[in-house]
Coordinates of C-alpha atoms and ligand atoms in Angstrom, one line a residue:
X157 CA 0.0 0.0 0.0
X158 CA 1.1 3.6 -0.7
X159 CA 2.0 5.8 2.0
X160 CA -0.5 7.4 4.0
X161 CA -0.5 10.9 4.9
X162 CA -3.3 12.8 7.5
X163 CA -3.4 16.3 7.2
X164 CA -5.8 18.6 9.7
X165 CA -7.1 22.4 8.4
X166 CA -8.5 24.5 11.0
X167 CA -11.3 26.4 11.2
X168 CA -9.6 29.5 9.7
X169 CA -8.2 27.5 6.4
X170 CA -11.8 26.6 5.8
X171 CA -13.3 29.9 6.8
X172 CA -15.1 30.6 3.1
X173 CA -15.4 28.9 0.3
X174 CA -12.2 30.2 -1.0
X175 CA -10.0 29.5 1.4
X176 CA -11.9 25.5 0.9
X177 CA -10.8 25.7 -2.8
X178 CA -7.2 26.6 -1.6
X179 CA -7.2 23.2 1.1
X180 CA -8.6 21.5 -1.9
X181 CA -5.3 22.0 -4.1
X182 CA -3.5 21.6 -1.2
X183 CA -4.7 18.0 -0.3
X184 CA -4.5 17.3 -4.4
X185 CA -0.7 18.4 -4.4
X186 CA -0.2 15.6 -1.6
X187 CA -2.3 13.3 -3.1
X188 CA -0.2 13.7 -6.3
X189 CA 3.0 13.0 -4.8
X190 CA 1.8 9.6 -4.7
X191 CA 0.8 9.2 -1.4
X192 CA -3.0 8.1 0.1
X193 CA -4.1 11.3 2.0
X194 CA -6.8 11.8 4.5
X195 CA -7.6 14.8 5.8
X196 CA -9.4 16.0 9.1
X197 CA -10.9 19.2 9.3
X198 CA -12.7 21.8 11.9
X199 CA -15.9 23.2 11.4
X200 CA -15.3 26.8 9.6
X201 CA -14.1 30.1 10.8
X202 CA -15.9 30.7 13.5
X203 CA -18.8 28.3 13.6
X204 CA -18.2 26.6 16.6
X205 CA -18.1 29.5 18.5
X206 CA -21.4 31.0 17.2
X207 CA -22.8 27.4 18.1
X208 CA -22.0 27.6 22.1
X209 CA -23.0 31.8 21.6
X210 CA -26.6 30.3 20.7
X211 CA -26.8 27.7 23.4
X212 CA -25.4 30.0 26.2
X213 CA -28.5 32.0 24.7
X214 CA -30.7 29.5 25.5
X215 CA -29.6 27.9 28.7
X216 CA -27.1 29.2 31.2
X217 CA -26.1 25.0 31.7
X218 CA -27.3 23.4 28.8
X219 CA -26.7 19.5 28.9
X220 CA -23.5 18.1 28.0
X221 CA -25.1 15.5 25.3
X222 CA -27.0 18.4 23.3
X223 CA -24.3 20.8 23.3
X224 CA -22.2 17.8 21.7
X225 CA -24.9 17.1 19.3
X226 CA -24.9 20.6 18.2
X227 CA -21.0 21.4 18.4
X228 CA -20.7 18.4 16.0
X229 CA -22.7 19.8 13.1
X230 CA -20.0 22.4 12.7
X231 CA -17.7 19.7 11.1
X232 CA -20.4 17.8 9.2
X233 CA -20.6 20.8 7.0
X234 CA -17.1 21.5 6.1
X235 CA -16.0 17.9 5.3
X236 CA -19.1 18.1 2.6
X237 CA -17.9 21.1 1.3
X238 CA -13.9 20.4 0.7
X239 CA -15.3 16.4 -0.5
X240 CA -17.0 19.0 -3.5
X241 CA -14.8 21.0 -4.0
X242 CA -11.8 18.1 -4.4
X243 CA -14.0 16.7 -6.9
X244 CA -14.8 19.9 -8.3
X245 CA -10.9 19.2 -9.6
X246 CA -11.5 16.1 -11.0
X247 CA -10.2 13.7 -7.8
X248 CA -11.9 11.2 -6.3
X249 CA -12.9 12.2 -2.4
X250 CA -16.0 11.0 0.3
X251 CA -16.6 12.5 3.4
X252 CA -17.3 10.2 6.4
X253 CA -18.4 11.3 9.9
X254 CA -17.1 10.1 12.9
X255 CA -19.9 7.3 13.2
X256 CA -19.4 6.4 9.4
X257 CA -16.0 5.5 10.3
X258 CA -15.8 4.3 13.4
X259 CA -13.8 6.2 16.0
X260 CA -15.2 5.2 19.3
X261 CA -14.7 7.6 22.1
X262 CA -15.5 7.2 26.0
X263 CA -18.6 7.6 27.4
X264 CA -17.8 11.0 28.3
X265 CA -19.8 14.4 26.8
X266 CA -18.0 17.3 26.0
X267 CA -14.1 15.9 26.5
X268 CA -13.9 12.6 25.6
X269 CA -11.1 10.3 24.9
X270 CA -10.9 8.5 21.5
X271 CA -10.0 4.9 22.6
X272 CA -10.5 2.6 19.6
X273 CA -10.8 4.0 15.7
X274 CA -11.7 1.7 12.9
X275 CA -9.8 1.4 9.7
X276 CA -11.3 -0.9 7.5
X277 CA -13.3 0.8 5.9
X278 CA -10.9 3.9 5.5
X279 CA -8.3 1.2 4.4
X280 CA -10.9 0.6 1.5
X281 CA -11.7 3.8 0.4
X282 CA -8.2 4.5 0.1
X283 CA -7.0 1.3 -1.9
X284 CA -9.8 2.9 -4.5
X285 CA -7.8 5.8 -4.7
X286 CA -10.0 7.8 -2.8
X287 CA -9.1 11.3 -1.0
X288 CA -10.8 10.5 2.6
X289 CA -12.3 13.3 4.4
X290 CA -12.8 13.0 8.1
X291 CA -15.1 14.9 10.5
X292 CA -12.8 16.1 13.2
X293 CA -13.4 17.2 16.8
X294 CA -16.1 14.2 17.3
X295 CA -16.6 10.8 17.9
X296 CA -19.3 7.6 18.9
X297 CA -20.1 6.0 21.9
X298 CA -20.3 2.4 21.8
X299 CA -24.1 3.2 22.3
X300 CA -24.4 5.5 19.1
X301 CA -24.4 9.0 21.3
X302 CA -22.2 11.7 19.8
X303 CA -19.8 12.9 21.7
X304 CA -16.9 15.7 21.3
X305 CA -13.5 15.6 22.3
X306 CA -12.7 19.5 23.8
X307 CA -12.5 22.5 22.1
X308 CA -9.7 22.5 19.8
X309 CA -10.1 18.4 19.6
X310 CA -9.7 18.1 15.7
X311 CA -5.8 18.0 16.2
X312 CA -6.5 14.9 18.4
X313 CA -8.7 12.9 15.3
X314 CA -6.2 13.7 13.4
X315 CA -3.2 11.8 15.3
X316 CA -5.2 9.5 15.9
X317 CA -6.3 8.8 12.8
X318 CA -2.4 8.9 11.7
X319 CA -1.6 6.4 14.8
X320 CA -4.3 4.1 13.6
X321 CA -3.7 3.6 9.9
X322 CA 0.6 3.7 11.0
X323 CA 0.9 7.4 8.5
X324 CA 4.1 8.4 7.6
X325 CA 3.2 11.8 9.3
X326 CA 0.7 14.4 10.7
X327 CA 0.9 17.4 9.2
X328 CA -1.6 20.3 10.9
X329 CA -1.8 22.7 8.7
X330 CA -2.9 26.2 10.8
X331 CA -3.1 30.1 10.7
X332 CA 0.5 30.1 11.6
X333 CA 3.7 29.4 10.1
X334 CA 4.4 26.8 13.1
X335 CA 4.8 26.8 16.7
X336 CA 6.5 29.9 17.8
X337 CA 8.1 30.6 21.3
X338 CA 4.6 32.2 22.1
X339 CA 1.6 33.3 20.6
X340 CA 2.4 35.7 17.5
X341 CA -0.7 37.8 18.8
X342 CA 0.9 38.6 22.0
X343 CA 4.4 39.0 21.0
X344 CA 4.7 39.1 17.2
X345 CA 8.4 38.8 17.5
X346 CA 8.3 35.8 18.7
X347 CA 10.4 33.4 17.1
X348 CA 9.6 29.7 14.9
X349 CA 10.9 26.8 16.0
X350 CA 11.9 24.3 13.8
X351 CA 11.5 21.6 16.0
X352 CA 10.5 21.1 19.2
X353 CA 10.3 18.2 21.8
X354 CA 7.0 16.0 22.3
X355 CA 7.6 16.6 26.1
X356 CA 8.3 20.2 25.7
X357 CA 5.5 20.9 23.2
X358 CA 3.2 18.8 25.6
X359 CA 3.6 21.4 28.3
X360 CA 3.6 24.3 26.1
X361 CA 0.0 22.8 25.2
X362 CA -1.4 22.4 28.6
X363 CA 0.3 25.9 29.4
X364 CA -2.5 27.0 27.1
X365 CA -0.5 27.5 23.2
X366 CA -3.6 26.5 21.7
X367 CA -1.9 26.0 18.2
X368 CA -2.4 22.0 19.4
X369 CA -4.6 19.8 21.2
X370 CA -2.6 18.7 24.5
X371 CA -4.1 15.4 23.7
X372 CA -3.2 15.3 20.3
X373 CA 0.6 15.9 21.1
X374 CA 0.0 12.9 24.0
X375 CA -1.4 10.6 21.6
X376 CA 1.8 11.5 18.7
X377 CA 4.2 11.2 21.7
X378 CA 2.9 7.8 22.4
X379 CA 2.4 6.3 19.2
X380 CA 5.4 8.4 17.9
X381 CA 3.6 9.7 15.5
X382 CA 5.8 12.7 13.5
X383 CA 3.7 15.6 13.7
X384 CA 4.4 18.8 12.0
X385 CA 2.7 22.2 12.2
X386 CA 2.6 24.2 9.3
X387 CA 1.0 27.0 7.5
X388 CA -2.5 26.6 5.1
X389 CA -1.3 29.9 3.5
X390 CA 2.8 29.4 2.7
X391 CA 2.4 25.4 2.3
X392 CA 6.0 25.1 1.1
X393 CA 7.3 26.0 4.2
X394 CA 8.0 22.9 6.5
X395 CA 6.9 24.4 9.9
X396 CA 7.8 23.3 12.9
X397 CA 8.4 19.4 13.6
X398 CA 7.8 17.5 17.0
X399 CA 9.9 14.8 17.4
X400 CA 11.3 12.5 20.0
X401 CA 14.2 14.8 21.2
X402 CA 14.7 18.2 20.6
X403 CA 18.8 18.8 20.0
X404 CA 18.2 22.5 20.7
X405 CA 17.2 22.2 24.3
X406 CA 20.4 22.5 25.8
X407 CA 21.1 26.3 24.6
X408 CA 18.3 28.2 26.0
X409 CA 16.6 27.3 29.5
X410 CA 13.4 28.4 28.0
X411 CA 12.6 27.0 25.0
X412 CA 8.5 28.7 25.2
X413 CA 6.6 30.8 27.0
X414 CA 2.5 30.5 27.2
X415 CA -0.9 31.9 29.0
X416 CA -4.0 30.0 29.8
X417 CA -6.6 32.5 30.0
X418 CA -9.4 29.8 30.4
X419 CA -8.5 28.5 33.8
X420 CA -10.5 30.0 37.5
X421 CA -9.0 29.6 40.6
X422 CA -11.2 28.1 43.3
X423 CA -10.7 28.2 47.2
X424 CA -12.2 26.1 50.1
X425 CA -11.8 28.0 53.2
X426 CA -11.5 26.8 56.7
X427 CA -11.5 23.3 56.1
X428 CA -10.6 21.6 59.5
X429 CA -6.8 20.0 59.6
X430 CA -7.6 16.2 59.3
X431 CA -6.5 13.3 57.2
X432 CA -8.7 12.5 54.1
X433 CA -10.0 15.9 53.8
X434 CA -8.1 16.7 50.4
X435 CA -8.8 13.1 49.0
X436 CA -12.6 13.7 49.7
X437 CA -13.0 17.0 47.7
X438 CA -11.0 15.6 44.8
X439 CA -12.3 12.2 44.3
X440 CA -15.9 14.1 43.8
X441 CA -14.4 16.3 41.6
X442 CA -12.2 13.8 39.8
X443 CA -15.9 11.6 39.7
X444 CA -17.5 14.6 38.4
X445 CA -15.1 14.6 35.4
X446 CA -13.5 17.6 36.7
X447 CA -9.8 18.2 36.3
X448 CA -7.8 20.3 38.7
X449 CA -4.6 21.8 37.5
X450 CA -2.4 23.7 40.4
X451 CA -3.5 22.6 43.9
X452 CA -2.1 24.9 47.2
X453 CA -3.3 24.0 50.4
X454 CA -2.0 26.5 53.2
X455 CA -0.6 25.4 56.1
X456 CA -2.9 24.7 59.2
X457 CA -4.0 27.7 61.8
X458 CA -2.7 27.0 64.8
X459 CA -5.9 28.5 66.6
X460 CA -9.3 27.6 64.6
X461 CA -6.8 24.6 63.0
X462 CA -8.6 25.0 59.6
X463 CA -6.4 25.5 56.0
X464 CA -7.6 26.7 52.9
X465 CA -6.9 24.5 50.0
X466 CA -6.9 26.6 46.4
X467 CA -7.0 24.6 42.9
X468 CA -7.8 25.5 39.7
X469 CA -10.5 24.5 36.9
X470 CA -11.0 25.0 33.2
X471 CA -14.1 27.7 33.4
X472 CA -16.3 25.7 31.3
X473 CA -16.0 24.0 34.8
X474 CA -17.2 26.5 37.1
X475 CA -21.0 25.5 37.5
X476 CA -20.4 22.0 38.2
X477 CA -17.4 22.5 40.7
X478 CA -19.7 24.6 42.3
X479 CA -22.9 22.8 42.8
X480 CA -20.3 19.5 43.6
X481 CA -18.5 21.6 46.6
X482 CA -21.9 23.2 47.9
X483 CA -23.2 19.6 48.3
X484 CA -20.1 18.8 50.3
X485 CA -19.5 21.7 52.4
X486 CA -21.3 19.6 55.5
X487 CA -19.6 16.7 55.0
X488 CA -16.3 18.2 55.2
X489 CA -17.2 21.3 57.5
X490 CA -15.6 23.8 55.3
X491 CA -16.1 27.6 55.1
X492 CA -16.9 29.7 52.4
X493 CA -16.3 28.3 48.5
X494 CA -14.7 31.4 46.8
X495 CA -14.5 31.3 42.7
X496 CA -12.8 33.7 40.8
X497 CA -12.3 33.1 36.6
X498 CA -10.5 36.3 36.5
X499 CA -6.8 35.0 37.0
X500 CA -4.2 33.6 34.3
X501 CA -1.4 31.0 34.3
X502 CA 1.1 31.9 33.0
X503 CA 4.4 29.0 32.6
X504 CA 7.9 29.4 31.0
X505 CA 8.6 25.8 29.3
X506 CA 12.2 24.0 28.2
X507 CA 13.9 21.0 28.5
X508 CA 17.0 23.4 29.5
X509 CA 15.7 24.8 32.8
X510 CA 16.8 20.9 34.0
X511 CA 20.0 21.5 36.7
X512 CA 20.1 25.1 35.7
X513 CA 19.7 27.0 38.7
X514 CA 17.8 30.5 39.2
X515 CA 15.0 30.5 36.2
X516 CA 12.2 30.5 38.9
X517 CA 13.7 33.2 40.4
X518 CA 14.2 35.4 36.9
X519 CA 10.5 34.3 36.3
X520 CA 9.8 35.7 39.7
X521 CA 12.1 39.2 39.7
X522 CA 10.8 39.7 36.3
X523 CA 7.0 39.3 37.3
X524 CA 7.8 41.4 40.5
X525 CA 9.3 44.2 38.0
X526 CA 6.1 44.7 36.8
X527 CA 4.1 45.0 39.6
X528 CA 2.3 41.3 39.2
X529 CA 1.2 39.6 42.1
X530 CA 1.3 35.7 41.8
X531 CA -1.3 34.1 43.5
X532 CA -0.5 30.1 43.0
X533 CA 2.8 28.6 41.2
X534 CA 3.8 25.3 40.1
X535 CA 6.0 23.3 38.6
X536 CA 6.8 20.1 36.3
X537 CA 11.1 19.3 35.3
X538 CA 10.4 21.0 32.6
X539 CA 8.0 24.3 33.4
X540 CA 7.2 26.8 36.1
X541 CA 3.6 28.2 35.7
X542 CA 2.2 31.5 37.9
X543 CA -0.9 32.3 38.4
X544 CA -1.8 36.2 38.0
X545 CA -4.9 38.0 37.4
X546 CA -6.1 37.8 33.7
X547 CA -5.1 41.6 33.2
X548 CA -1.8 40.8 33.7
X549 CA -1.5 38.1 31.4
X550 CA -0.6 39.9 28.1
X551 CA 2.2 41.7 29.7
X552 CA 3.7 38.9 31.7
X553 CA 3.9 36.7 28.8
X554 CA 6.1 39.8 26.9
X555 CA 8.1 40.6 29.9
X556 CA 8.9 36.8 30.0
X557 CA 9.7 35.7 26.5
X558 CA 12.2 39.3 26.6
X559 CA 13.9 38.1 29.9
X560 CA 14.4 34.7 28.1
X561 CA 15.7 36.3 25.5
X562 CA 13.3 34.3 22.8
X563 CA 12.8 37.3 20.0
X564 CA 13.3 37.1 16.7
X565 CA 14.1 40.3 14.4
X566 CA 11.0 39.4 11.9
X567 CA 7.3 39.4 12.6
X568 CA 5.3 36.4 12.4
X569 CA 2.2 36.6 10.1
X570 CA -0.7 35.5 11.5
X571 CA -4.4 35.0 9.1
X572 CA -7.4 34.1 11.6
X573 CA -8.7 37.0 13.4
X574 CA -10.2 36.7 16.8
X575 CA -13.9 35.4 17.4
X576 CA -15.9 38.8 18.3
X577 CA -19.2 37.2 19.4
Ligands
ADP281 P1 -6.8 26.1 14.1 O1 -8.2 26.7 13.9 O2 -6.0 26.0 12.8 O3 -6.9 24.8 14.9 P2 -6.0 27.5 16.5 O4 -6.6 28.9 16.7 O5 -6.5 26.4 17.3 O6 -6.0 27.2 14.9 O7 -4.4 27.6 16.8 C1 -3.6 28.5 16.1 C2 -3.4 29.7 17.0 O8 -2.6 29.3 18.1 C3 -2.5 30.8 16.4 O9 -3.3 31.7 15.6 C4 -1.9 31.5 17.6 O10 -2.6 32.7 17.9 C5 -2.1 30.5 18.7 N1 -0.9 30.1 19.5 C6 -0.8 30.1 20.8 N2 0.5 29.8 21.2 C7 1.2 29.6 20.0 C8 2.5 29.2 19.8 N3 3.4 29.0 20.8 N4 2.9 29.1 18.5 C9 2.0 29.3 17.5 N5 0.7 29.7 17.7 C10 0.3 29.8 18.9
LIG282 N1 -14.3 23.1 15.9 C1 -13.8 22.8 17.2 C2 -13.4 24.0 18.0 O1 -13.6 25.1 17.5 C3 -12.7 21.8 17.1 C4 -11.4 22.3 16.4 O2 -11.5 23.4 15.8 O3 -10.4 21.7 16.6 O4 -13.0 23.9 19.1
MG283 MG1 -6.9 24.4 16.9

């Protein structure tokens, strides 16, 4: 069999028809270096958002299972349109949803994890010499319910896809030229990378550089899938490989800087000092589906002998965390349950800041500099990540990726503009 190759178009390389005729000849160019092609793509420009604008209308919680049944009709439309307008060229291409083809998710609404996908009849289509394109962002339940796998979640079909049918590579073709040392909307001097680690690139991802899906850099890392990030716009440039190991890594501590401005810190005051106090509030949480990121618990009070453990949440999280916490305030006789979405993490990333001594503390004097206040921090081997107030954000990230000294002399072009809903 020939080679196969997945590429993934987001939702601002499918934005118009246009832009659908210019993936089109994209995907033939591929297809015409002799290789199978498949490619995943995101519902277009905008869509998605405008879909959760209408059901935030509605309902101030709608249910997890309708909002994945109307997120996923973003994608059903675009993988009909660039299916046309390949054969518009003369190619051979069908469009397949995720229940056409089989990629079984968890029973999970809203974030789930893909966990079996099947390639038989993707196998087929291809051996016909058929352009395959594939619904990204969703998937089935073994029961037949729709679910989606997180905003941003078409990356993830897409590796997976490529781990299934064993691709030669993943190519993610963006409104970027690749993955930069930060977001080229926050500092547009910020520099490409030509490659980058899976590990480092992981953090940078849960740090909040939306260019990929965390899980979609977990899933390459594990099935060592070689992904690349490249532009929909310049396609002859190469972008920005993720590999194994990243020979760079030794020369700069920092290798990226990133802010999540999607996160809300969360504190349960006064909770008396005994064992299996933290293990209670998280296994509900954790049972809930809810993940915590940076955890703090203060040190007891030596009088009312109470701490106050702090976490945070995605925001999308907020109502449930709440109503789960106010159902367990008597059980563990806490205090007040304080939530507050306005705050910002913001995390330095590189393999380099291993043994090298005094990076926190740059992070630190350079955040003090500015006046910022850092309410939680954390840290992995590889990443230290403050929390700050969200209107701090913008300019923490710039102090940082100066201090680091990560500029380039160009600026980076950058196509998508930001939703305004
Ligand atoms: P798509 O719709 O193609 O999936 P996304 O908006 O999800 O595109 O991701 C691309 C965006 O990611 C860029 O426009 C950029 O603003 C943002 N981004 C954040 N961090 C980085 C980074 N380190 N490198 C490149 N882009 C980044
Ligand atoms: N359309 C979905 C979103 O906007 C999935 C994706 O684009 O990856 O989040
Ligand atoms: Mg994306």
């Amino acid at each position: 069999m020939r080679r196969i190759i997945v590429q993934k178009f987001g939702g601002t390389s499918v934005a118009d028809t246009e832009k659908i005729k210019n993936v089109a000849k994209t995907v033939i160019k591929e297809k015409n270096n002799g290789n199978n092609v498949v490619v995943v793509v995101s519902a277009m420009g905008h869509t998605t958002d405008y879909l959760v604008k209408m059901a935030k209308d509605l309902s101030a919680t709608p249910s997890t299972r309708e909002m994945d049944m109307l997120l996923s009709t973003g994608e059903g439309v675009s993988i009909a349109l660039l299916a046309m307008a390949i054969q518009a060229q003369g190619y051979e291409a069908v469009s397949f949803n995720a229940m056409q083809v089989g990629i079984f998710t968890e029973n999970v609404h809203s974030k789930a994890r893909i966990i079996k996908i099947q390639t038989e009849k993707l196998k087929q289509n291809l051996n016909e010499g058929k352009i395959i394109v594939v619904a990204g962002f969703q998937g089935v339940t073994e029961d037949g319910e729709i679910t989606t796998l997180g905003r941003g979640g078409s990356d993830t079909s897409a590796v997976a896809l490529a781990a299934a049918l064993n691709a030669e590579r993943c190519d993610i073709y963006t409104d970027v030229e690749g993955v930069y040392t930060t977001d080229p909307r926050i500092v547009p001097k910020a520099t490409k990378l030509k490659e980058i680690s899976y590990e480092e690139m992981l953090e940078l991802a849960h740090a909040g550089a939306n260019v990929l899906h965390p899980r979609s850099v977990e899933t390459a890392k594990l099935n060592n899938v070689p992904l690349r990030v490249r532009s929909s716009f310049k396609t002859d440039d190469m972008g920005t490989l993720i590999l194994g190991v990243n020979k760079m890594e030794i020369d700069k501590p920092v290798t990226g800087v990133a802010a999540d401005l999607s996160q809300a810190r969360v504190v349960v005051c006064d909770v008396p000092d005994v064992p299996g106090q933290a293990a209670k509030i998280f296994s509900k949480l954790a049972q809930e589906g809810i993940s915590v990121d940076m955890i703090i618990q203060s040190y007891a009070r030596k009088i009312s002998n109470t701490n106050d453990i702090a976490f945070t949440i995605d925001s999308t999280d907020i109502e449930k965390a709440k109503e789960t916490l106010d159902k367990m305030k008597e059980q563990i006789h806490c205090g007040e349950i304080q939530i507050n979405s306005e705050i910002a993490k913001v995390s330095i990333v590189g393999a380099g800041m291993i043994d090298r001594p005094g990076i926190a503390s740059t992070m630190f004097e350079t955040l003090a500099n500015l006046d910022i206040n850092i309410k939680m921090i954390s840290t992995s081997e590889i990443k230290i990540s403050c929390l700050v107030d969200k209107a701090d954000a913008k300019k923490a990230v710039q102090a940082l990726h100066d201090e680091f000294n990560l500029s380039s002399d160009t600026i980076a072009e950058v196509k998508g503009d930001l939703p305004n809903i």
